């Protein structure tokens, strides 16, 4: 049975071109990039070439690109590294602003700092579409605010946050301030489709991960604008200019370089192709009674279509579709003892019962129109079947 994979926001398959680019670095070119012999030098060269590609892609300088193991590590380094650096010359407790709909990597790393007594945090609310307002950000700025961390695209509902406007606002605000505010964005879900040039966005720190753009799992990047104070969080051999110790993951770094090259080549055409398919999916699924779109109807990333389905459990939909080899995701996280409603939908004002019926379809490079037609038909049947079984 053919599979239809519509969970590209969770992870993407490895692109064949990316795989063949990284392959030699497992067996033939396996040198440690810190060594002076030819094998080491070749690995170093490959790493620096990949860094150049990423730097070109983001529009920064190569010394501003740091490889990590994933976005989660990059986010932790951004938050904890910045706060540790600033606290050295800071009498008051630093204040950090974030939003209620961030990925757990952001919320948990800031929560950790707050629990340690290292920061105070303001969590901005979002509207019913998951967007923050510039006004609420402006109203939350305090004299001791040092960091604003806002995601570019929400991973559950696809809403795009106004990052470039926030960047402009922070730059303006910094002009009249004694203490600078640094701006971090988690661009993990945006990299594939949106403009992620750091100067356009006005960010000081940007995190991303390879496995959402057809590179392997286990590789991420933190962009750090020159002059941003940061203390490394991984002590050891001082790789990555002392910012992130540990022998470099050469194959994955090379893969990420190739993956961003491929994104650069096809970003514009892929964005409009995927958006058309997504819009078709949305308009077809909204024909089913009591299915509603979650996230902004227009200001949303091309690849994400998310819904709440009344009187249905999202997990049940995922399982039944999975039996037909259609792979999607549900919005709530099922743990052994409890079924927790998505913090994103809760922040957007969805009642808990409705949140349990959330489903996310995330399209990708290999999604075809016939896949969408097939999924619409199957999904409609699955919802009808589950509703017949539902007590309500
Ligand atoms: N941020 C967002 C928006 C994500 O979607 C994800 C992954 O789901 C992450 C961060 C974390 O990425 P990783 O698991 O590669 O660290």
CSV table of C-alpha atoms and ligand atoms in Angstrom, one decimal:
chain,number,residue,atom,x,y,z
A,1,UNK,CA,0.0,0.0,0.0
A,2,UNK,CA,1.4,3.4,-0.9
A,3,UNK,CA,2.1,5.8,1.9
A,4,UNK,CA,0.9,9.5,2.0
A,5,UNK,CA,3.1,11.4,4.3
A,6,UNK,CA,1.5,14.7,5.6
A,7,UNK,CA,3.6,15.1,8.7
A,8,UNK,CA,6.4,17.2,7.3
A,9,UNK,CA,6.2,19.7,10.2
A,10,UNK,CA,7.2,16.8,12.5
A,11,UNK,CA,10.1,15.7,10.3
A,12,UNK,CA,10.9,15.4,6.6
A,13,UNK,CA,12.4,12.4,4.8
A,14,UNK,CA,16.1,12.7,3.8
A,15,UNK,CA,16.5,14.1,0.3
A,16,UNK,CA,18.3,11.7,-2.0
A,17,UNK,CA,20.7,14.4,-3.2
A,18,UNK,CA,21.4,15.4,0.4
A,19,UNK,CA,22.1,11.8,1.3
A,20,UNK,CA,24.5,11.3,-1.5
A,21,UNK,CA,26.4,14.5,-0.5
A,22,UNK,CA,26.8,13.4,3.1
A,23,UNK,CA,27.6,9.7,2.4
A,24,UNK,CA,31.4,10.0,1.8
A,25,UNK,CA,31.8,11.7,5.2
A,26,UNK,CA,30.8,8.5,7.0
A,27,UNK,CA,33.4,6.1,5.4
A,28,UNK,CA,35.9,7.7,3.2
A,29,UNK,CA,36.2,11.3,4.6
A,30,UNK,CA,35.8,10.3,8.2
A,31,UNK,CA,38.5,12.6,9.6
A,32,UNK,CA,38.2,14.6,12.7
A,33,UNK,CA,38.0,18.3,11.6
A,34,UNK,CA,40.3,19.3,14.5
A,35,UNK,CA,43.2,17.2,13.2
A,36,UNK,CA,46.0,18.6,10.9
A,37,UNK,CA,46.4,15.6,8.6
A,38,UNK,CA,44.7,15.5,5.2
A,39,UNK,CA,41.6,13.7,6.4
A,40,UNK,CA,41.1,16.2,9.1
A,41,UNK,CA,41.8,19.1,6.8
A,42,UNK,CA,39.3,17.8,4.2
A,43,UNK,CA,36.6,17.5,6.9
A,44,UNK,CA,37.4,21.0,8.1
A,45,UNK,CA,37.1,22.3,4.5
A,46,UNK,CA,33.7,20.5,4.1
A,47,UNK,CA,32.4,22.0,7.3
A,48,UNK,CA,33.5,25.5,6.4
A,49,UNK,CA,32.0,25.2,3.0
A,50,UNK,CA,28.7,24.2,4.6
A,51,UNK,CA,28.9,27.1,7.0
A,52,UNK,CA,29.4,29.5,4.0
A,53,UNK,CA,26.2,28.1,2.4
A,54,UNK,CA,24.2,28.6,5.5
A,55,UNK,CA,25.7,32.0,6.0
A,56,UNK,CA,24.7,32.9,2.4
A,57,UNK,CA,21.2,31.5,3.0
A,58,UNK,CA,20.6,33.5,6.2
A,59,UNK,CA,22.6,36.6,5.0
A,60,UNK,CA,24.9,36.7,8.0
A,61,UNK,CA,28.6,36.3,8.4
A,62,UNK,CA,30.2,32.9,8.6
A,63,UNK,CA,31.6,33.5,12.1
A,64,UNK,CA,28.0,34.1,13.2
A,65,UNK,CA,26.9,30.5,12.3
A,66,UNK,CA,27.2,27.8,15.0
A,67,UNK,CA,26.4,24.2,14.4
A,68,UNK,CA,24.5,22.4,17.2
A,69,UNK,CA,22.7,19.0,17.4
A,70,UNK,CA,19.2,20.4,16.8
A,71,UNK,CA,17.0,23.4,17.2
A,72,UNK,CA,16.3,22.6,20.8
A,73,UNK,CA,20.0,22.8,21.6
A,74,UNK,CA,20.3,26.0,19.6
A,75,UNK,CA,17.4,27.6,21.5
A,76,UNK,CA,18.8,26.5,24.9
A,77,UNK,CA,22.2,28.0,23.9
A,78,UNK,CA,20.6,31.2,22.8
A,79,UNK,CA,18.5,31.7,25.9
A,80,UNK,CA,20.9,30.3,28.6
A,81,UNK,CA,24.0,31.6,26.9
A,82,UNK,CA,22.7,35.1,26.6
A,83,UNK,CA,21.3,35.3,30.1
A,84,UNK,CA,24.5,33.9,31.6
A,85,UNK,CA,26.6,36.5,29.8
A,86,UNK,CA,24.4,39.4,30.7
A,87,UNK,CA,24.0,38.5,34.3
A,88,UNK,CA,27.7,39.0,34.8
A,89,UNK,CA,27.2,42.8,34.6
A,90,UNK,CA,23.6,43.0,35.6
A,91,UNK,CA,22.4,44.1,39.0
A,92,UNK,CA,18.6,43.6,38.5
A,93,UNK,CA,17.0,40.3,37.4
A,94,UNK,CA,16.9,40.3,33.6
A,95,UNK,CA,13.4,40.3,32.0
A,96,UNK,CA,12.5,38.1,29.1
A,97,UNK,CA,9.4,38.4,26.8
A,98,UNK,CA,8.1,35.4,24.9
A,99,UNK,CA,4.7,34.1,23.7
A,100,UNK,CA,2.2,31.6,24.9
A,101,UNK,CA,2.4,29.6,21.6
A,102,UNK,CA,6.1,28.8,21.5
A,103,UNK,CA,7.5,25.3,21.0
A,104,UNK,CA,8.3,23.6,24.3
A,105,UNK,CA,12.0,24.1,23.6
A,106,UNK,CA,11.5,27.8,24.1
A,107,UNK,CA,9.0,27.6,26.9
A,108,UNK,CA,10.9,25.0,28.9
A,109,UNK,CA,14.3,26.6,28.5
A,110,UNK,CA,13.0,29.9,29.7
A,111,UNK,CA,11.0,28.2,32.5
A,112,UNK,CA,14.3,26.6,33.6
A,113,UNK,CA,15.9,30.0,33.9
A,114,UNK,CA,13.0,31.4,35.8
A,115,UNK,CA,13.0,28.4,38.2
A,116,UNK,CA,16.7,29.0,38.8
A,117,UNK,CA,15.8,32.6,39.7
A,118,UNK,CA,17.9,33.9,36.7
A,119,UNK,CA,15.1,35.8,34.9
A,120,UNK,CA,11.6,37.1,35.2
A,121,UNK,CA,9.3,36.3,32.2
A,122,UNK,CA,6.4,37.9,30.5
A,123,UNK,CA,4.4,35.5,28.3
A,124,UNK,CA,2.5,37.4,25.6
A,125,UNK,CA,-1.1,36.3,24.9
A,126,UNK,CA,-2.2,35.6,21.3
A,127,UNK,CA,-5.4,36.3,19.4
A,128,UNK,CA,-7.8,33.6,18.2
A,129,UNK,CA,-5.5,33.0,15.2
A,130,UNK,CA,-2.4,32.7,17.3
A,131,UNK,CA,-0.8,36.1,16.5
A,132,UNK,CA,0.7,38.4,19.0
A,133,UNK,CA,0.2,42.1,18.7
A,134,UNK,CA,3.0,44.7,18.6
A,135,UNK,CA,1.0,46.7,21.1
A,136,UNK,CA,1.2,43.9,23.7
A,137,UNK,CA,4.9,43.6,23.1
A,138,UNK,CA,5.4,47.3,23.5
A,139,UNK,CA,3.4,47.4,26.7
A,140,UNK,CA,5.5,44.6,28.1
A,141,UNK,CA,8.9,46.2,27.7
A,142,UNK,CA,10.6,47.0,31.0
A,143,UNK,CA,13.8,48.8,31.8
A,144,UNK,CA,15.4,45.4,32.6
A,145,UNK,CA,14.1,43.6,29.4
A,146,UNK,CA,17.0,42.0,27.7
A,147,UNK,CA,15.5,39.3,25.4
A,148,UNK,CA,12.5,38.9,23.2
A,149,UNK,CA,12.0,35.4,21.9
A,150,UNK,CA,9.1,34.9,19.4
A,151,UNK,CA,8.7,32.0,16.9
A,152,UNK,CA,8.5,32.8,13.2
A,153,UNK,CA,5.9,30.1,12.3
A,154,UNK,CA,3.9,28.1,14.8
A,155,UNK,CA,4.4,24.4,14.4
A,156,UNK,CA,0.9,23.4,15.4
A,157,UNK,CA,-1.3,25.8,13.5
A,158,UNK,CA,1.1,27.4,10.9
A,159,UNK,CA,0.4,31.0,11.9
A,160,UNK,CA,3.2,33.4,10.9
A,161,UNK,CA,4.3,35.9,13.6
A,162,UNK,CA,5.2,39.5,12.6
A,163,UNK,CA,9.0,38.9,13.1
A,164,UNK,CA,10.3,41.7,10.7
A,165,UNK,CA,8.0,44.3,12.4
A,166,UNK,CA,9.1,43.1,15.9
A,167,UNK,CA,12.7,43.4,14.7
A,168,UNK,CA,12.2,47.0,13.5
A,169,UNK,CA,10.4,47.9,16.7
A,170,UNK,CA,13.2,46.4,18.8
A,171,UNK,CA,15.9,48.2,16.8
A,172,UNK,CA,14.0,51.5,17.3
A,173,UNK,CA,13.5,50.9,21.0
A,174,UNK,CA,17.2,50.0,21.5
A,175,UNK,CA,18.2,53.5,20.2
A,176,UNK,CA,16.8,55.2,23.3
A,177,UNK,CA,17.8,52.6,25.8
A,178,UNK,CA,20.7,52.1,28.2
A,179,UNK,CA,20.3,48.3,28.0
A,180,UNK,CA,20.0,46.6,24.7
A,181,UNK,CA,17.2,44.2,24.0
A,182,UNK,CA,18.3,41.1,22.0
A,183,UNK,CA,15.8,39.4,19.7
A,184,UNK,CA,15.6,35.7,19.1
A,185,UNK,CA,13.4,33.8,16.7
A,186,UNK,CA,12.8,30.1,16.4
A,187,UNK,CA,12.7,29.8,12.6
A,188,UNK,CA,12.4,26.0,12.5
A,189,UNK,CA,9.1,25.9,10.6
A,190,UNK,CA,9.8,29.0,8.5
A,191,UNK,CA,13.2,28.0,6.9
A,192,UNK,CA,11.7,26.0,4.1
A,193,UNK,CA,9.2,28.7,2.8
A,194,UNK,CA,9.7,32.2,4.2
A,195,UNK,CA,12.3,34.9,4.0
A,196,UNK,CA,14.8,34.1,6.8
A,197,UNK,CA,17.4,36.7,6.0
A,198,UNK,CA,18.6,37.9,9.4
A,199,UNK,CA,18.9,41.5,8.5
A,200,UNK,CA,15.4,41.6,7.0
A,201,UNK,CA,14.0,40.0,10.2
A,202,UNK,CA,16.2,42.2,12.5
A,203,UNK,CA,17.1,39.3,14.7
A,204,UNK,CA,20.2,38.8,16.8
A,205,UNK,CA,19.7,35.1,17.3
A,206,UNK,CA,17.9,32.6,15.1
A,207,UNK,CA,17.6,28.8,15.5
A,208,UNK,CA,16.8,26.1,13.0
A,209,UNK,CA,17.0,22.4,12.6
A,210,UNK,CA,18.0,20.2,9.7
A,211,UNK,CA,15.3,17.5,9.8
A,212,UNK,CA,12.5,19.9,8.7
A,213,UNK,CA,14.3,20.7,5.5
A,214,UNK,CA,15.2,17.2,4.2
A,215,UNK,CA,18.5,17.0,6.0
A,216,UNK,CA,19.0,14.3,8.7
A,217,UNK,CA,18.0,14.5,12.3
A,218,UNK,CA,20.8,15.5,14.7
A,219,UNK,CA,21.9,18.8,13.2
A,220,UNK,CA,20.9,22.4,14.0
A,221,UNK,CA,22.2,25.9,13.7
A,222,UNK,CA,22.2,28.9,16.0
A,223,UNK,CA,22.9,32.2,14.2
A,224,UNK,CA,24.4,34.7,16.6
A,225,UNK,CA,24.8,38.3,15.4
A,226,UNK,CA,28.3,39.7,16.0
A,227,UNK,CA,28.5,41.5,19.3
A,228,UNK,CA,25.7,39.4,21.0
A,229,UNK,CA,27.1,38.3,24.3
A,230,UNK,CA,26.9,34.5,24.7
A,231,UNK,CA,28.4,32.0,27.1
A,232,UNK,CA,28.8,28.5,25.8
A,233,UNK,CA,26.7,25.8,27.4
A,234,UNK,CA,28.8,22.8,26.4
A,235,UNK,CA,32.3,22.8,27.8
A,236,UNK,CA,35.0,20.7,26.4
A,237,UNK,CA,37.3,20.9,23.3
A,238,UNK,CA,36.2,24.4,22.3
A,239,UNK,CA,35.0,23.5,18.8
A,240,UNK,CA,32.7,26.0,16.9
A,241,UNK,CA,35.0,28.9,17.9
A,242,UNK,CA,34.7,27.9,21.5
A,243,UNK,CA,30.9,28.2,21.5
A,244,UNK,CA,29.9,24.6,21.3
A,245,UNK,CA,32.4,21.9,22.3
A,246,UNK,CA,32.2,18.4,20.9
A,247,UNK,CA,33.6,16.8,17.7
A,248,UNK,CA,31.8,18.2,14.7
A,249,UNK,CA,29.2,16.0,13.0
A,250,UNK,CA,30.7,16.4,9.6
A,251,UNK,CA,28.3,14.3,7.5
A,252,UNK,CA,25.2,16.1,8.9
A,253,UNK,CA,26.8,19.5,8.6
A,254,UNK,CA,27.6,18.8,5.0
A,255,UNK,CA,24.0,17.5,4.5
A,256,UNK,CA,22.6,20.7,6.0
A,257,UNK,CA,24.7,22.8,3.6
A,258,UNK,CA,23.3,20.8,0.7
A,259,UNK,CA,19.7,21.0,2.1
A,260,UNK,CA,19.8,24.8,2.3
A,261,UNK,CA,21.1,25.0,-1.2
A,262,UNK,CA,18.1,23.0,-2.4
A,263,UNK,CA,15.8,25.2,-0.4
A,264,UNK,CA,17.3,28.3,-2.0
A,265,UNK,CA,16.8,26.9,-5.5
A,266,UNK,CA,13.1,25.9,-5.1
A,267,UNK,CA,11.8,28.1,-2.3
A,268,UNK,CA,9.6,30.4,-4.3
A,269,UNK,CA,8.2,27.8,-6.6
A,270,UNK,CA,7.7,25.2,-3.8
A,271,UNK,CA,5.9,27.8,-1.6
A,272,UNK,CA,3.3,28.5,-4.3
A,273,UNK,CA,2.9,24.9,-5.3
A,274,UNK,CA,2.5,23.7,-1.7
A,275,UNK,CA,0.2,26.6,-0.8
A,276,UNK,CA,-2.2,25.7,-3.6
A,277,UNK,CA,-2.4,22.1,-2.4
A,278,UNK,CA,-2.9,23.3,1.1
A,279,UNK,CA,-5.7,25.7,0.1
A,280,UNK,CA,-7.4,22.9,-1.7
A,281,UNK,CA,-7.1,20.6,1.3
A,282,UNK,CA,-8.5,23.4,3.6
A,283,UNK,CA,-11.4,24.2,1.3
A,284,UNK,CA,-12.4,20.5,0.9
A,285,UNK,CA,-12.1,19.6,4.6
A,286,UNK,CA,-14.1,22.7,5.6
A,287,UNK,CA,-17.0,21.2,3.7
A,288,UNK,CA,-17.3,18.6,6.5
A,289,UNK,CA,-19.8,19.8,9.1
A,290,UNK,CA,-18.2,21.1,12.3
A,291,UNK,CA,-14.7,21.0,11.1
A,292,UNK,CA,-12.9,24.4,11.7
A,293,UNK,CA,-9.6,25.7,10.6
A,294,UNK,CA,-7.1,26.6,13.4
A,295,UNK,CA,-4.6,29.4,12.9
A,296,UNK,CA,-4.7,32.4,10.7
A,297,UNK,CA,-6.8,31.9,7.5
A,298,UNK,CA,-4.2,33.9,5.4
A,299,UNK,CA,-1.1,34.7,7.4
A,300,UNK,CA,0.0,31.1,7.6
A,301,UNK,CA,3.0,29.0,6.4
A,302,UNK,CA,2.3,27.3,3.1
A,303,UNK,CA,2.8,23.8,4.4
A,304,UNK,CA,0.4,23.6,7.4
A,305,UNK,CA,-3.3,23.0,7.4
A,306,UNK,CA,-4.7,22.4,10.9
A,307,UNK,CA,-8.2,21.8,12.1
A,308,UNK,CA,-10.4,21.0,15.1
A,309,UNK,CA,-13.1,18.4,14.5
A,310,UNK,CA,-16.0,18.4,16.9
A,311,UNK,CA,-16.9,15.2,18.7
A,312,UNK,CA,-13.8,13.4,17.6
A,313,UNK,CA,-10.5,12.6,19.2
A,314,UNK,CA,-7.5,13.8,17.1
A,315,UNK,CA,-5.5,10.7,18.1
A,316,UNK,CA,-8.3,8.4,16.9
A,317,UNK,CA,-8.2,10.1,13.5
A,318,UNK,CA,-4.4,9.8,13.4
A,319,UNK,CA,-4.6,6.0,14.2
A,320,UNK,CA,-7.3,5.2,11.7
A,321,UNK,CA,-5.6,7.2,8.9
A,322,UNK,CA,-2.3,5.5,9.8
A,323,UNK,CA,-3.9,2.1,9.2
A,324,UNK,CA,-4.5,3.3,5.7
A,325,UNK,CA,-0.8,4.5,5.6
A,326,UNK,CA,-1.8,8.2,5.7
A,327,UNK,CA,0.4,10.0,8.2
A,328,UNK,CA,-0.7,13.2,9.9
A,329,UNK,CA,-0.5,14.5,13.4
A,330,UNK,CA,-2.8,15.5,16.2
A,331,UNK,CA,-2.4,18.6,18.3
A,332,UNK,CA,-2.7,17.1,21.8
A,333,UNK,CA,0.1,15.2,23.5
A,334,UNK,CA,-0.9,11.8,24.9
A,335,UNK,CA,1.0,10.8,27.9
A,336,UNK,CA,0.6,7.5,29.8
A,337,UNK,CA,-1.6,9.0,32.4
A,338,UNK,CA,-3.3,12.0,30.8
A,339,UNK,CA,-4.4,13.6,27.6
A,340,UNK,CA,-3.3,17.2,27.7
A,341,UNK,CA,-4.8,19.8,25.4
A,342,UNK,CA,-2.4,21.7,23.2
A,343,UNK,CA,-1.0,24.8,25.0
A,344,UNK,CA,-1.2,26.5,21.6
A,345,UNK,CA,-4.9,26.0,21.1
A,346,UNK,CA,-5.6,26.8,24.7
A,347,UNK,CA,-3.8,30.1,24.3
A,348,UNK,CA,-5.9,30.8,21.2
A,349,UNK,CA,-9.0,30.3,23.3
A,350,UNK,CA,-10.2,26.9,22.2
A,351,UNK,CA,-12.1,25.0,24.9
A,352,UNK,CA,-10.4,21.8,26.0
A,353,UNK,CA,-13.0,19.4,24.5
A,354,UNK,CA,-12.5,20.9,21.1
A,355,UNK,CA,-8.7,21.0,21.4
A,356,UNK,CA,-8.8,17.2,21.7
A,357,UNK,CA,-10.2,17.0,18.2
A,358,UNK,CA,-7.2,18.8,16.7
A,359,UNK,CA,-5.4,17.4,13.6
A,360,UNK,CA,-2.5,18.8,11.6
A,361,UNK,CA,-1.7,18.1,8.0
A,362,UNK,CA,1.7,19.3,6.9
A,363,UNK,CA,2.6,19.1,3.3
A,364,UNK,CA,6.0,18.8,1.7
A,365,UNK,CA,8.2,18.5,-1.3
A,366,UNK,CA,6.8,15.1,-2.3
A,367,UNK,CA,3.1,15.9,-1.8
A,368,UNK,CA,1.0,15.6,-5.0
A,369,UNK,CA,-2.5,16.7,-5.9
A,370,UNK,CA,-3.8,13.1,-6.1
A,371,UNK,CA,-2.6,12.6,-2.5
A,372,UNK,CA,-4.8,15.5,-1.4
A,373,UNK,CA,-7.8,14.1,-3.2
A,374,UNK,CA,-7.2,10.7,-1.6
A,375,UNK,CA,-6.7,12.1,1.9
A,376,UNK,CA,-9.9,14.2,1.7
A,377,UNK,CA,-12.0,11.2,0.8
A,378,UNK,CA,-10.4,9.0,3.6
A,379,UNK,CA,-10.5,11.7,6.2
A,380,UNK,CA,-14.2,12.4,5.5
A,381,UNK,CA,-15.0,8.7,6.0
A,382,UNK,CA,-12.9,8.4,9.2
A,383,UNK,CA,-14.7,11.4,10.7
A,384,UNK,CA,-18.1,10.0,9.9
A,385,UNK,CA,-17.1,6.6,11.4
A,386,UNK,CA,-15.8,8.1,14.6
A,387,UNK,CA,-18.8,10.4,15.0
A,388,UNK,CA,-21.1,7.4,14.8
A,389,UNK,CA,-19.1,5.9,17.7
A,390,UNK,CA,-19.0,9.1,19.7
A,391,UNK,CA,-21.5,9.3,22.7
A,392,UNK,CA,-22.4,13.0,21.8
B,1,LIG,N1,10.8,24.7,17.2
B,1,LIG,C1,9.8,24.3,16.4
B,1,LIG,C2,8.8,25.4,16.0
B,1,LIG,C3,9.6,23.0,16.1
B,1,LIG,O1,8.6,22.7,15.3
B,1,LIG,C4,10.5,22.0,16.5
B,1,LIG,C5,10.4,20.6,16.2
B,1,LIG,O2,9.3,20.1,16.2
B,1,LIG,C6,11.6,22.5,17.3
B,1,LIG,C7,11.7,23.8,17.7
B,1,LIG,C8,12.6,21.5,17.9
B,1,LIG,O3,13.4,20.9,16.9
B,1,LIG,P1,14.4,19.7,17.3
B,1,LIG,O4,13.5,18.6,17.8
B,1,LIG,O5,15.0,19.4,16.0
B,1,LIG,O6,15.3,20.2,18.3
